[in-house]
PDB file of C-alpha atoms in Angstrom:
ATOM      1  CA  MET S   1    -207.438  84.863-143.222  1.00  0.00           C
ATOM      2  CA  ASN S   2    -204.001  84.452-142.011  1.00  0.00           C
ATOM      3  CA  VAL S   3    -203.094  86.377-138.984  1.00  0.00           C
ATOM      4  CA  LEU S   4    -199.321  86.547-137.718  1.00  0.00           C
ATOM      5  CA  VAL S   5    -200.380  88.349-134.037  1.00  0.00           C
ATOM      6  CA  MET S   6    -195.717  89.800-132.807  1.00  0.00           C
ATOM      7  CA  ALA S   7    -196.641  87.865-128.506  1.00  0.00           C
ATOM      8  CA  GLY S   8    -194.660  89.026-125.460  1.00  0.00           C
ATOM      9  CA  THR S   9    -197.299  90.220-123.068  1.00  0.00           C
ATOM     10  CA  SER S  10    -200.153  88.951-121.739  1.00  0.00           C
ATOM     11  CA  ASP S  11    -202.482  91.460-123.567  1.00  0.00           C
ATOM     12  CA  ALA S  12    -200.760  89.141-127.527  1.00  0.00           C
ATOM     13  CA  ARG S  13    -201.644  85.517-125.380  1.00  0.00           C
ATOM     14  CA  LYS S  14    -205.068  87.274-124.530  1.00  0.00           C
ATOM     15  CA  ILE S  15    -205.059  88.087-128.410  1.00  0.00           C
ATOM     16  CA  ILE S  16    -204.781  84.658-129.476  1.00  0.00           C
ATOM     17  CA  THR S  17    -206.734  83.143-127.730  1.00  0.00           C
ATOM     18  CA  HIS S  18    -209.669  84.580-129.384  1.00  0.00           C
ATOM     19  CA  LEU S  19    -208.867  85.302-132.615  1.00  0.00           C
ATOM     20  CA  SER S  20    -207.069  80.931-132.186  1.00  0.00           C
ATOM     21  CA  LYS S  21    -211.542  80.128-131.857  1.00  0.00           C
ATOM     22  CA  GLU S  22    -212.134  82.089-134.705  1.00  0.00           C
ATOM     23  CA  LYS S  23    -212.547  79.226-137.670  1.00  0.00           C
ATOM     24  CA  VAL S  24    -211.789  81.945-140.330  1.00  0.00           C
ATOM     25  CA  ILE S  25    -209.116  83.502-138.801  1.00  0.00           C
ATOM     26  CA  LYS S  26    -205.777  80.591-138.444  1.00  0.00           C
ATOM     27  CA  VAL S  27    -203.502  82.358-136.325  1.00  0.00           C
ATOM     28  CA  MET S  28    -199.860  82.862-135.900  1.00  0.00           C
ATOM     29  CA  ALA S  29    -197.531  83.796-133.693  1.00  0.00           C
ATOM     30  CA  THR S  30    -192.925  85.151-133.008  1.00  0.00           C
ATOM     31  CA  ALA S  31    -191.563  85.508-130.144  1.00  0.00           C
ATOM     32  CA  THR S  32    -187.993  86.901-128.580  1.00  0.00           C
ATOM     33  CA  THR S  33    -187.942  83.817-125.337  1.00  0.00           C
ATOM     34  CA  THR S  34    -188.209  80.081-125.264  1.00  0.00           C
ATOM     35  CA  HIS S  35    -190.420  80.996-122.191  1.00  0.00           C
ATOM     36  CA  GLY S  36    -192.894  83.071-125.012  1.00  0.00           C
ATOM     37  CA  ALA S  37    -193.421  80.899-127.517  1.00  0.00           C
ATOM     38  CA  GLU S  38    -194.618  78.210-125.317  1.00  0.00           C
ATOM     39  CA  LEU S  39    -197.054  80.255-123.607  1.00  0.00           C
ATOM     40  CA  ALA S  40    -198.242  81.912-127.337  1.00  0.00           C
ATOM     41  CA  LYS S  41    -198.475  78.467-128.211  1.00  0.00           C
ATOM     42  CA  ILE S  42    -200.366  77.337-125.446  1.00  0.00           C
ATOM     43  CA  SER S  43    -202.346  80.551-126.697  1.00  0.00           C
ATOM     44  CA  GLY S  44    -204.166  78.386-129.450  1.00  0.00           C
ATOM     45  CA  ALA S  45    -201.279  79.894-132.029  1.00  0.00           C
ATOM     46  CA  SER S  46    -200.627  77.518-134.598  1.00  0.00           C
ATOM     47  CA  LYS S  47    -196.811  78.027-135.602  1.00  0.00           C
ATOM     48  CA  VAL S  48    -194.747  79.738-133.415  1.00  0.00           C
ATOM     49  CA  LEU S  49    -191.623  81.492-134.844  1.00  0.00           C
ATOM     50  CA  GLU S  50    -189.326  82.531-131.813  1.00  0.00           C
ATOM     51  CA  GLY S  51    -186.092  84.913-131.799  1.00  0.00           C
ATOM     52  CA  PHE S  52    -185.506  88.353-132.938  1.00  0.00           C
ATOM     53  CA  PHE S  53    -187.352  89.836-136.199  1.00  0.00           C
ATOM     54  CA  ASP S  54    -185.727  92.787-138.025  1.00  0.00           C
ATOM     55  CA  ASP S  55    -188.095  93.869-141.027  1.00  0.00           C
ATOM     56  CA  GLU S  56    -186.536  91.798-143.359  1.00  0.00           C
ATOM     57  CA  ASN S  57    -186.947  89.117-141.715  1.00  0.00           C
ATOM     58  CA  LEU S  58    -190.417  89.953-141.363  1.00  0.00           C
ATOM     59  CA  ILE S  59    -191.113  89.838-144.714  1.00  0.00           C
ATOM     60  CA  ASN S  60    -190.171  87.243-145.013  1.00  0.00           C
ATOM     61  CA  VAL S  61    -192.619  85.625-142.761  1.00  0.00           C
ATOM     62  CA  ILE S  62    -195.563  86.795-144.252  1.00  0.00           C
ATOM     63  CA  LYS S  63    -194.687  86.265-148.053  1.00  0.00           C
ATOM     64  CA  GLU S  64    -193.867  83.148-146.871  1.00  0.00           C
ATOM     65  CA  HIS S  65    -197.108  82.207-144.670  1.00  0.00           C
ATOM     66  CA  ASP S  66    -199.883  83.812-146.730  1.00  0.00           C
ATOM     67  CA  ILE S  67    -200.195  86.754-143.336  1.00  0.00           C
ATOM     68  CA  GLN S  68    -202.754  88.854-144.646  1.00  0.00           C
ATOM     69  CA  LEU S  69    -202.567  90.949-140.605  1.00  0.00           C
ATOM     70  CA  LEU S  70    -200.277  91.526-138.712  1.00  0.00           C
ATOM     71  CA  ILE S  71    -201.221  92.780-135.226  1.00  0.00           C
ATOM     72  CA  ASP S  72    -198.304  94.280-134.082  1.00  0.00           C
ATOM     73  CA  ALA S  73    -199.383  93.693-129.831  1.00  0.00           C
ATOM     74  CA  THR S  74    -195.205  93.445-127.856  1.00  0.00           C
ATOM     75  CA  HIS S  75    -194.214  95.138-124.860  1.00  0.00           C
ATOM     76  CA  PRO S  76    -194.634  99.793-124.989  1.00  0.00           C
ATOM     77  CA  PHE S  77    -191.190  99.524-124.647  1.00  0.00           C
ATOM     78  CA  ALA S  78    -190.284  97.246-127.009  1.00  0.00           C
ATOM     79  CA  ILE S  79    -189.928 100.065-129.983  1.00  0.00           C
ATOM     80  CA  THR S  80    -187.682  98.552-132.637  1.00  0.00           C
ATOM     81  CA  ALA S  81    -189.886  95.498-132.579  1.00  0.00           C
ATOM     82  CA  THR S  82    -193.258  97.799-132.904  1.00  0.00           C
ATOM     83  CA  LYS S  83    -191.178 100.140-136.082  1.00  0.00           C
ATOM     84  CA  ASN S  84    -189.639  96.545-137.337  1.00  0.00           C
ATOM     85  CA  ALA S  85    -193.416  95.887-138.061  1.00  0.00           C
ATOM     86  CA  ILE S  86    -195.000  98.288-139.765  1.00  0.00           C
ATOM     87  CA  LYS S  87    -191.807  98.775-141.515  1.00  0.00           C
ATOM     88  CA  ALA S  88    -192.642  95.090-142.824  1.00  0.00           C
ATOM     89  CA  SER S  89    -196.000  95.806-142.754  1.00  0.00           C
ATOM     90  CA  ASP S  90    -195.685  98.774-145.394  1.00  0.00           C
ATOM     91  CA  ALA S  91    -193.474  96.930-147.325  1.00  0.00           C
ATOM     92  CA  ALA S  92    -195.523  94.057-148.396  1.00  0.00           C
ATOM     93  CA  ASP S  93    -198.801  95.810-148.187  1.00  0.00           C
ATOM     94  CA  VAL S  94    -200.766  93.721-146.027  1.00  0.00           C
ATOM     95  CA  ASP S  95    -203.172  95.486-142.850  1.00  0.00           C
ATOM     96  CA  TYR S  96    -200.612  96.661-139.399  1.00  0.00           C
ATOM     97  CA  ILE S  97    -203.171  97.254-135.711  1.00  0.00           C
ATOM     98  CA  ARG S  98    -201.222  98.110-132.453  1.00  0.00           C
ATOM     99  CA  PHE S  99    -203.382  97.210-128.837  1.00  0.00           C
ATOM    100  CA  GLU S 100    -202.006 100.010-127.266  1.00  0.00           C
ATOM    101  CA  ARG S 101    -202.108  99.188-123.927  1.00  0.00           C
ATOM    102  CA  PRO S 102    -203.441 102.108-121.527  1.00  0.00           C
ATOM    103  CA  SER S 103    -201.192 104.369-120.237  1.00  0.00           C
ATOM    104  CA  THR S 104    -201.303 104.229-116.455  1.00  0.00           C
ATOM    105  CA  GLU S 105    -202.574 107.211-114.391  1.00  0.00           C
ATOM    106  CA  LEU S 106    -199.368 108.283-112.135  1.00  0.00           C
ATOM    107  CA  PRO S 107    -200.868 109.884-108.515  1.00  0.00           C
ATOM    108  CA  ASP S 108    -200.181 113.526-107.534  1.00  0.00           C
ATOM    109  CA  SER S 109    -196.755 113.257-105.690  1.00  0.00           C
ATOM    110  CA  ALA S 110    -194.254 114.638-104.819  1.00  0.00           C
ATOM    111  CA  LEU S 111    -192.601 110.659-104.782  1.00  0.00           C
ATOM    112  CA  ILE S 112    -193.733 110.152-107.891  1.00  0.00           C
ATOM    113  CA  CYS S 113    -190.788 111.251-110.131  1.00  0.00           C
ATOM    114  CA  PRO S 114    -190.980 110.723-113.897  1.00  0.00           C
ATOM    115  CA  VAL S 115    -188.386 110.376-116.216  1.00  0.00           C
ATOM    116  CA  ASN S 116    -188.522 109.779-119.975  1.00  0.00           C
ATOM    117  CA  SER S 117    -185.152 107.998-120.639  1.00  0.00           C
ATOM    118  CA  PHE S 118    -183.645 104.840-117.955  1.00  0.00           C
ATOM    119  CA  GLU S 119    -180.473 107.701-117.896  1.00  0.00           C
ATOM    120  CA  ASN S 120    -182.272 110.338-116.193  1.00  0.00           C
ATOM    121  CA  ALA S 121    -183.406 107.928-114.146  1.00  0.00           C
ATOM    122  CA  VAL S 122    -180.113 106.483-112.859  1.00  0.00           C
ATOM    123  CA  GLU S 123    -178.908 110.402-112.778  1.00  0.00           C
ATOM    124  CA  LEU S 124    -181.457 111.065-109.941  1.00  0.00           C
ATOM    125  CA  ILE S 125    -181.649 107.329-108.532  1.00  0.00           C
ATOM    126  CA  LYS S 126    -178.100 109.116-108.104  1.00  0.00           C
ATOM    127  CA  GLU S 127    -179.105 112.143-106.377  1.00  0.00           C
ATOM    128  CA  ILE S 128    -181.600 110.187-103.753  1.00  0.00           C
ATOM    129  CA  MET S 129    -178.862 107.641-102.804  1.00  0.00           C
ATOM    130  CA  GLY S 130    -176.230 110.095-102.432  1.00  0.00           C
ATOM    131  CA  ARG S 131    -172.593 109.988-103.740  1.00  0.00           C
ATOM    132  CA  SER S 132    -171.688 106.721-101.842  1.00  0.00           C
ATOM    133  CA  ALA S 133    -173.602 104.692-104.233  1.00  0.00           C
ATOM    134  CA  LEU S 134    -170.967 104.966-106.894  1.00  0.00           C
ATOM    135  CA  SER S 135    -168.621 101.740-107.544  1.00  0.00           C
ATOM    136  CA  GLY S 136    -166.818 102.111-103.895  1.00  0.00           C
ATOM    137  CA  SER S 137    -166.573 100.691-100.547  1.00  0.00           C
ATOM    138  CA  ASP S 138    -169.091 102.677 -98.528  1.00  0.00           C
ATOM    139  CA  ILE S 139    -172.253 101.224 -99.327  1.00  0.00           C
ATOM    140  CA  PRO S 140    -175.410 103.174 -98.260  1.00  0.00           C
ATOM    141  CA  ASP S 141    -178.514 102.372 -95.459  1.00  0.00           C
ATOM    142  CA  GLY S 142    -181.338 100.695 -98.087  1.00  0.00           C
ATOM    143  CA  LYS S 143    -181.869 100.024-101.157  1.00  0.00           C
ATOM    144  CA  ILE S 144    -183.002 100.022-104.884  1.00  0.00           C
ATOM    145  CA  LEU S 145    -185.633  98.140-106.932  1.00  0.00           C
ATOM    146  CA  HIS S 146    -185.415  97.689-110.005  1.00  0.00           C
ATOM    147  CA  LEU S 147    -188.408  96.629-111.228  1.00  0.00           C
ATOM    148  CA  ALA S 148    -188.394  97.157-115.130  1.00  0.00           C
ATOM    149  CA  GLY S 149    -186.634  94.262-117.348  1.00  0.00           C
ATOM    150  CA  VAL S 150    -183.642  92.901-117.209  1.00  0.00           C
ATOM    151  CA  ASN S 151    -182.123  93.819-119.765  1.00  0.00           C
ATOM    152  CA  THR S 152    -182.867  97.117-118.515  1.00  0.00           C
ATOM    153  CA  LEU S 153    -180.480  96.741-115.137  1.00  0.00           C
ATOM    154  CA  HIS S 154    -177.606  97.162-117.327  1.00  0.00           C
ATOM    155  CA  TYR S 155    -178.113 101.560-117.137  1.00  0.00           C
ATOM    156  CA  LEU S 156    -177.859 101.086-112.773  1.00  0.00           C
ATOM    157  CA  THR S 157    -174.556  98.398-112.907  1.00  0.00           C
ATOM    158  CA  GLU S 158    -172.960 100.495-115.072  1.00  0.00           C
ATOM    159  CA  VAL S 159    -173.031 103.865-112.678  1.00  0.00           C
ATOM    160  CA  LEU S 160    -174.463 101.892-109.768  1.00  0.00           C
ATOM    161  CA  ASN S 161    -172.466  99.648-106.700  1.00  0.00           C
ATOM    162  CA  PRO S 162    -174.921  96.727-107.830  1.00  0.00           C
ATOM    163  CA  ASP S 163    -174.570  95.352-104.541  1.00  0.00           C
ATOM    164  CA  LEU S 164    -176.739  97.946-103.540  1.00  0.00           C
ATOM    165  CA  ILE S 165    -179.584  96.438-106.595  1.00  0.00           C
ATOM    166  CA  VAL S 166    -182.221  94.152-105.528  1.00  0.00           C
ATOM    167  CA  ALA S 167    -183.704  93.564-109.346  1.00  0.00           C
ATOM    168  CA  ARG S 168    -186.917  91.308-110.436  1.00  0.00           C
ATOM    169  CA  VAL S 169    -186.401  89.176-112.266  1.00  0.00           C
ATOM    170  CA  LEU S 170    -188.716  86.797-114.370  1.00  0.00           C
ATOM    171  CA  PRO S 171    -187.351  83.187-113.043  1.00  0.00           C
ATOM    172  CA  MET S 172    -185.741  82.071-116.225  1.00  0.00           C
ATOM    173  CA  VAL S 173    -181.900  81.243-117.091  1.00  0.00           C
ATOM    174  CA  TYR S 174    -181.951  83.918-118.751  1.00  0.00           C
ATOM    175  CA  SER S 175    -183.180  86.866-116.792  1.00  0.00           C
ATOM    176  CA  ILE S 176    -181.011  84.914-114.035  1.00  0.00           C
ATOM    177  CA  GLU S 177    -177.692  84.979-115.449  1.00  0.00           C
ATOM    178  CA  LYS S 178    -178.026  87.736-117.092  1.00  0.00           C
ATOM    179  CA  SER S 179    -178.027  89.550-114.042  1.00  0.00           C
ATOM    180  CA  LEU S 180    -175.146  87.820-112.231  1.00  0.00           C
ATOM    181  CA  GLU S 181    -173.129  88.623-115.312  1.00  0.00           C
ATOM    182  CA  LEU S 182    -173.984  93.012-114.495  1.00  0.00           C
ATOM    183  CA  GLY S 183    -172.230  91.932-110.318  1.00  0.00           C
ATOM    184  CA  ILE S 184    -175.633  91.676-109.012  1.00  0.00           C
ATOM    185  CA  PRO S 185    -175.098  89.051-105.856  1.00  0.00           C
ATOM    186  CA  HIS S 186    -177.314  86.567-105.946  1.00  0.00           C
ATOM    187  CA  ARG S 187    -179.254  87.126-102.331  1.00  0.00           C
ATOM    188  CA  ASN S 188    -180.410  90.177-104.253  1.00  0.00           C
ATOM    189  CA  ILE S 189    -182.494  88.226-107.094  1.00  0.00           C
ATOM    190  CA  VAL S 190    -185.907  87.691-106.918  1.00  0.00           C
ATOM    191  CA  ALA S 191    -186.528  85.447-109.753  1.00  0.00           C
ATOM    192  CA  MET S 192    -190.578  85.401-109.957  1.00  0.00           C
ATOM    193  CA  GLU S 193    -192.623  86.068-112.588  1.00  0.00           C
ATOM    194  CA  GLY S 194    -196.555  88.046-112.709  1.00  0.00           C
ATOM    195  CA  THR S 195    -198.603  91.440-111.023  1.00  0.00           C
ATOM    196  CA  PHE S 196    -198.492  91.018-107.898  1.00  0.00           C
ATOM    197  CA  SER S 197    -200.721  92.775-105.471  1.00  0.00           C
ATOM    198  CA  SER S 198    -199.744  96.063-103.274  1.00  0.00           C
ATOM    199  CA  GLN S 199    -199.720  93.738-100.119  1.00  0.00           C
ATOM    200  CA  PHE S 200    -196.600  91.630-101.634  1.00  0.00           C
ATOM    201  CA  ASN S 201    -195.269  94.522-103.082  1.00  0.00           C
ATOM    202  CA  GLY S 202    -194.930  96.196 -99.910  1.00  0.00           C
ATOM    203  CA  ILE S 203    -193.342  93.059 -98.223  1.00  0.00           C
ATOM    204  CA  LEU S 204    -190.617  92.603-100.616  1.00  0.00           C
ATOM    205  CA  MET S 205    -189.729  96.384-100.345  1.00  0.00           C
ATOM    206  CA  ASN S 206    -189.703  96.317 -96.129  1.00  0.00           C
ATOM    207  CA  GLU S 207    -187.818  92.798 -96.563  1.00  0.00           C
ATOM    208  CA  PHE S 208    -184.850  94.476 -98.833  1.00  0.00           C
ATOM    209  CA  ASN S 209    -185.086  97.582 -97.022  1.00  0.00           C
ATOM    210  CA  VAL S 210    -185.520  99.914-100.803  1.00  0.00           C
ATOM    211  CA  LYS S 211    -185.016 103.255-100.786  1.00  0.00           C
ATOM    212  CA  VAL S 212    -185.565 103.793-103.910  1.00  0.00           C
ATOM    213  CA  VAL S 213    -188.209 102.015-106.857  1.00  0.00           C
ATOM    214  CA  LEU S 214    -187.477 102.007-111.305  1.00  0.00           C
ATOM    215  CA  THR S 215    -189.408 101.304-112.882  1.00  0.00           C
ATOM    216  CA  LYS S 216    -190.975 101.567-116.225  1.00  0.00           C
ATOM    217  CA  GLU S 217    -194.705 102.353-117.376  1.00  0.00           C
ATOM    218  CA  SER S 218    -196.206  99.469-118.771  1.00  0.00           C
ATOM    219  CA  GLY S 219    -199.929  99.357-118.049  1.00  0.00           C
ATOM    220  CA  GLN S 220    -202.046  98.158-115.064  1.00  0.00           C
ATOM    221  CA  SER S 221    -201.096  94.241-116.805  1.00  0.00           C
ATOM    222  CA  GLY S 222    -197.531  95.032-116.151  1.00  0.00           C
ATOM    223  CA  GLY S 223    -198.639  95.508-112.761  1.00  0.00           C
ATOM    224  CA  THR S 224    -197.404  99.567-112.838  1.00  0.00           C
ATOM    225  CA  ASN S 225    -199.952 100.355-110.798  1.00  0.00           C
ATOM    226  CA  SER S 226    -200.085  98.376-107.833  1.00  0.00           C
ATOM    227  CA  LYS S 227    -195.648  98.361-107.044  1.00  0.00           C
ATOM    228  CA  ILE S 228    -196.511 102.329-107.118  1.00  0.00           C
ATOM    229  CA  GLN S 229    -199.074 102.127-104.526  1.00  0.00           C
ATOM    230  CA  ALA S 230    -196.919  99.228-102.780  1.00  0.00           C
ATOM    231  CA  ALA S 231    -194.168 102.000-102.503  1.00  0.00           C
ATOM    232  CA  LEU S 232    -196.563 105.250-101.722  1.00  0.00           C
ATOM    233  CA  ASP S 233    -197.835 103.304 -98.495  1.00  0.00           C
ATOM    234  CA  LEU S 234    -194.097 102.889 -96.864  1.00  0.00           C
ATOM    235  CA  GLU S 235    -193.806 106.865 -98.388  1.00  0.00           C
ATOM    236  CA  ILE S 236    -190.587 105.007-100.667  1.00  0.00           C
ATOM    237  CA  PRO S 237    -189.551 107.581-103.720  1.00  0.00           C
ATOM    238  CA  VAL S 238    -190.493 106.178-107.546  1.00  0.00           C
ATOM    239  CA  VAL S 239    -189.087 106.208-110.474  1.00  0.00           C
ATOM    240  CA  ILE S 240    -190.767 106.141-113.346  1.00  0.00           C
ATOM    241  CA  VAL S 241    -190.024 106.022-117.587  1.00  0.00           C
ATOM    242  CA  LEU S 242    -192.518 106.968-119.021  1.00  0.00           C
ATOM    243  CA  ARG S 243    -193.063 104.634-122.751  1.00  0.00           C
ATOM    244  CA  PRO S 244    -191.723 106.128-125.589  1.00  0.00           C
ATOM    245  CA  LYS S 245    -193.614 107.748-128.719  1.00  0.00           C
ATOM    246  CA  ILE S 246    -192.932 105.604-131.803  1.00  0.00           C
ATOM    247  CA  ASP S 247    -194.404 107.911-134.742  1.00  0.00           C
ATOM    248  CA  GLU S 248    -194.667 105.353-137.252  1.00  0.00           C
ATOM    249  CA  LEU S 249    -197.315 104.708-134.875  1.00  0.00           C
ATOM    250  CA  ASP S 250    -199.064 108.039-136.652  1.00  0.00           C
ATOM    251  CA  GLY S 251    -202.433 107.255-138.590  1.00  0.00           C
ATOM    252  CA  LYS S 252    -202.488 103.090-137.480  1.00  0.00           C
ATOM    253  CA  MET S 253    -204.950 102.162-136.319  1.00  0.00           C
ATOM    254  CA  VAL S 254    -204.624 100.788-132.389  1.00  0.00           C
ATOM    255  CA  PHE S 255    -206.290  99.225-130.271  1.00  0.00           C
ATOM    256  CA  GLY S 256    -206.452 101.326-126.641  1.00  0.00           C
ATOM    257  CA  GLU S 257    -209.040  97.133-125.537  1.00  0.00           C
ATOM    258  CA  VAL S 258    -208.702  93.811-126.373  1.00  0.00           C
ATOM    259  CA  GLU S 259    -212.577  93.073-127.487  1.00  0.00           C
ATOM    260  CA  LEU S 260    -212.583  96.518-129.290  1.00  0.00           C
ATOM    261  CA  LEU S 261    -209.276  94.223-131.595  1.00  0.00           C
ATOM    262  CA  ILE S 262    -211.221  90.992-131.204  1.00  0.00           C
ATOM    263  CA  ASP S 263    -214.323  92.802-132.952  1.00  0.00           C
ATOM    264  CA  GLY S 264    -212.170  95.257-135.358  1.00  0.00           C
ATOM    265  CA  VAL S 265    -210.731  92.203-136.448  1.00  0.00           C
ATOM    266  CA  LEU S 266    -213.812  90.547-136.827  1.00  0.00           C
ATOM    267  CA  SER S 267    -215.288  93.111-138.801  1.00  0.00           C
ATOM    268  CA  ARG S 268    -212.396  93.560-141.797  1.00  0.00           C
ATOM    269  CA  CYS S 269    -212.568  89.206-141.562  1.00  0.00           C
ATOM    270  CA  GLN S 270    -216.567  89.538-142.931  1.00  0.00           C
ATOM    271  CA  THR S 271    -215.566  92.361-144.867  1.00  0.00           C
ATOM    272  CA  GLN S 272    -213.353  89.749-146.260  1.00  0.00           C
ATOM    273  CA  SER S 273    -215.948  87.255-146.806  1.00  0.00           C
ATOM    274  CA  ASP S 274    -218.398  89.088-148.402  1.00  0.00           C
ATOM    275  CA  SER S 275    -215.825  91.233-151.351  1.00  0.00           C
ATOM    276  CA  GLY S 276    -214.869  87.283-152.176  1.00  0.00           C
TER     277      GLY S 276
END
């Protein structure tokens, strides 16, 4: 069976690793960055296509490589990627499976401030930081720790003084250059990869005198819990953008555990073999 995994997450790499060990499965992958492509290749993908793929591009990939199953393991906030994957798989008449990492159960605390969009998050952060946080000369005490990915950083910098923002981003040229282009000072860029303990996150918050944290609900594998716990331990409010609902997923097969997804794919292989 030829399988295409839309990658870019740690969950996708686990799926690729498991499936690539099966002799009856050939795994291809897509990734949006060179770094992501390298990780997918290391995980065992026989071929990795790098770039952004709209539905027409995906249809061409499916047809060219005789893909029989598309596994969408992109980030919970990669809405466009998921919509394109569903549209392409429907048009090409191939099976679609979505891996959706389990949601984070938010603690019952007045310091937890869930919102439905980054626009709403910025409005709330403005209230917490005060009017002097706007692009003026008066710098309020305390920083905003942005833990929501470099591609959402602009929501803050368009409204708030970039000197107030500490951005933790991936240690990639793109992420660092993007942060600098948006006005984040060198001293406020923390380039690191991975998920970190609440203790480590707490040290970072103390070091930068953080007054509010902005993150998104990316699930346990995205390190959401440890970010929240660190802030709560220090009595720092957390503005958390909830993951969007994707209506196109209604009626689709969705797995929340890698092991169950692998079992489901292997069962399909067996059924295909028996019918062939």
